[in-house]
Coordinates of C-alpha atoms in Angstrom, one line a residue:
M1 CA 75.3 133.5 98.2
K2 CA 72.4 134.4 100.3
L3 CA 71.6 132.8 103.6
F4 CA 68.3 132.5 105.4
Q5 CA 66.9 131.4 108.6
I6 CA 63.5 129.6 109.1
E7 CA 61.8 130.3 112.3
E8 CA 58.7 129.7 114.3
P9 CA 56.0 132.3 113.7
D10 CA 56.7 134.1 117.0
G11 CA 60.6 133.5 116.4
S12 CA 61.0 130.8 119.3
P13 CA 61.6 127.2 119.1
V14 CA 58.8 124.8 120.1
D15 CA 59.2 123.2 123.5
P16 CA 58.7 119.5 123.0
D17 CA 58.1 119.2 126.8
A18 CA 55.4 121.7 126.7
P19 CA 51.9 120.5 127.4
G20 CA 49.7 120.2 124.4
L21 CA 46.2 121.1 124.0
A22 CA 43.4 119.7 126.0
I23 CA 40.2 118.3 124.4
G24 CA 36.8 117.1 125.3
I25 CA 35.6 113.5 124.5
D26 CA 31.9 112.5 124.8
L27 CA 31.6 108.9 125.5
S28 CA 27.9 108.8 126.4
G29 CA 26.5 107.7 123.1
T30 CA 27.7 104.9 120.7
R31 CA 30.3 106.8 119.0
A32 CA 32.4 109.3 120.6
D33 CA 32.6 113.0 119.7
V34 CA 35.8 115.2 120.1
A35 CA 35.7 119.0 120.7
V36 CA 38.3 121.6 121.5
S37 CA 37.6 125.1 123.3
V38 CA 39.6 128.2 122.7
G39 CA 38.8 131.3 124.8
G40 CA 35.5 129.5 125.9
N41 CA 34.3 128.9 122.4
A42 CA 33.9 125.2 121.8
V43 CA 33.7 123.4 118.4
V44 CA 33.3 119.7 117.7
L45 CA 36.1 118.4 115.4
T46 CA 35.6 116.4 112.5
D47 CA 37.8 114.1 110.3
R48 CA 38.9 115.4 106.8
D49 CA 37.5 113.4 103.8
G50 CA 39.4 110.1 103.3
F51 CA 40.9 110.2 106.7
A52 CA 37.9 109.0 109.0
V53 CA 38.9 107.6 112.3
D54 CA 36.5 105.1 113.9
L55 CA 35.5 106.2 117.2
T56 CA 32.9 103.4 118.3
I57 CA 32.5 103.2 121.8
P58 CA 33.5 99.6 123.1
A59 CA 31.6 97.6 125.6
P60 CA 32.4 98.4 129.2
T61 CA 33.8 94.8 129.2
A62 CA 36.1 95.4 126.3
P63 CA 39.8 94.8 127.0
P64 CA 41.9 97.9 127.9
A65 CA 43.7 97.8 124.5
V66 CA 40.4 98.5 122.7
W67 CA 39.9 101.4 125.0
Q68 CA 43.2 102.8 124.4
E69 CA 42.6 102.6 120.6
L70 CA 39.6 104.7 121.1
F71 CA 41.5 107.4 123.0
E72 CA 44.3 107.1 120.4
G73 CA 41.6 107.7 117.7
A74 CA 40.2 110.9 119.5
R75 CA 43.4 112.1 120.1
L76 CA 44.3 111.5 116.3
R77 CA 41.3 113.3 115.2
A78 CA 42.2 116.4 117.4
E79 CA 45.8 116.6 116.3
R80 CA 45.0 116.2 112.6
A81 CA 42.3 119.0 112.9
L82 CA 44.3 121.3 115.1
A83 CA 47.8 120.7 113.6
Q84 CA 49.0 120.7 117.4
P85 CA 49.9 118.0 119.8
V86 CA 47.1 117.1 122.2
T87 CA 48.0 115.9 125.6
H88 CA 45.0 116.4 128.0
A89 CA 41.3 115.4 128.0
V90 CA 38.0 115.8 129.9
I91 CA 35.5 113.0 129.1
A92 CA 31.7 113.0 129.4
L93 CA 30.0 109.9 130.5
A94 CA 26.3 108.7 130.6
A95 CA 26.8 107.7 134.2
L96 CA 29.3 107.7 136.8
P97 CA 31.6 104.8 136.4
D98 CA 32.4 102.3 139.1
A99 CA 36.1 102.1 140.4
A100 CA 37.2 99.5 138.0
M101 CA 35.9 101.2 135.1
A102 CA 37.4 104.8 136.1
A103 CA 40.7 102.9 136.5
L104 CA 40.3 101.3 133.0
L105 CA 39.5 104.7 131.4
M106 CA 42.5 106.5 133.2
A107 CA 45.0 103.7 132.3
A108 CA 43.6 103.5 128.7
S109 CA 43.8 107.3 128.2
E110 CA 47.2 107.5 129.5
A111 CA 48.6 104.8 127.5
A112 CA 47.1 106.7 124.4
G113 CA 49.1 109.8 125.5
L114 CA 46.3 111.7 127.2
E115 CA 46.1 112.7 130.6
L116 CA 42.7 112.5 131.9
L117 CA 41.9 115.7 133.7
Q118 CA 38.2 115.0 134.8
M119 CA 35.2 112.8 134.1
I120 CA 31.8 114.5 134.0
V121 CA 28.4 113.1 134.0
C122 CA 26.0 114.1 131.4
G123 CA 23.0 114.2 133.7
Q124 CA 24.8 116.7 135.8
L125 CA 25.0 119.3 132.9
A126 CA 22.7 122.2 132.4
P127 CA 19.7 121.5 130.2
G128 CA 20.5 121.6 126.7
E129 CA 24.2 121.8 127.3
E130 CA 26.0 119.5 124.7
P131 CA 28.3 117.1 126.7
V132 CA 31.3 117.3 124.2
L133 CA 31.2 121.0 124.3
A134 CA 31.2 121.1 128.0
A135 CA 33.9 118.7 128.5
A136 CA 35.9 120.8 126.1
M137 CA 35.5 124.1 127.8
L138 CA 36.3 122.3 131.2
A139 CA 39.4 121.0 129.5
E140 CA 40.6 124.4 128.4
D141 CA 40.1 125.7 132.0
M142 CA 41.9 122.7 133.6
A143 CA 44.7 122.4 131.1
P144 CA 48.3 123.0 132.4
R145 CA 50.1 125.9 130.8
S146 CA 53.9 126.0 130.1
E147 CA 55.6 128.7 132.1
G148 CA 54.9 132.2 130.4
A149 CA 52.5 130.5 128.1
A150 CA 49.2 132.6 127.4
P151 CA 46.1 130.5 127.7
Q152 CA 45.3 127.8 125.0
G153 CA 44.6 129.3 121.6

């Protein structure tokens, strides 16, 4: 009889309490875009054929549960594309939200399992800078690291 052992590629077990990846989410249009950055190189994430996630941005007056569904969809898109847990996000907005809207976004993202690291305003970006990519790069920079872990990616 032969015995063998299956291990993670680096030989160590995965820590379920370790922070996951951080993503950028652009909420400045009618549909949300999701991106990730690794080593300062950001890329927009898309759904696989047959697994489309509806990321239509709700009206500002929509109930918190609808906003939570949007954040859950963004997280699902990222986790499917990356095959890794996603736990943090930076969002890009068309305009600075008022206090009530900012609180709603924070609560909805948290309920969806995403810690919101920062909100950025598209008008404050450099000309030609794509909001979702800028948010992803900022998310990578701000993402918490587990002890002894290398940067994301």
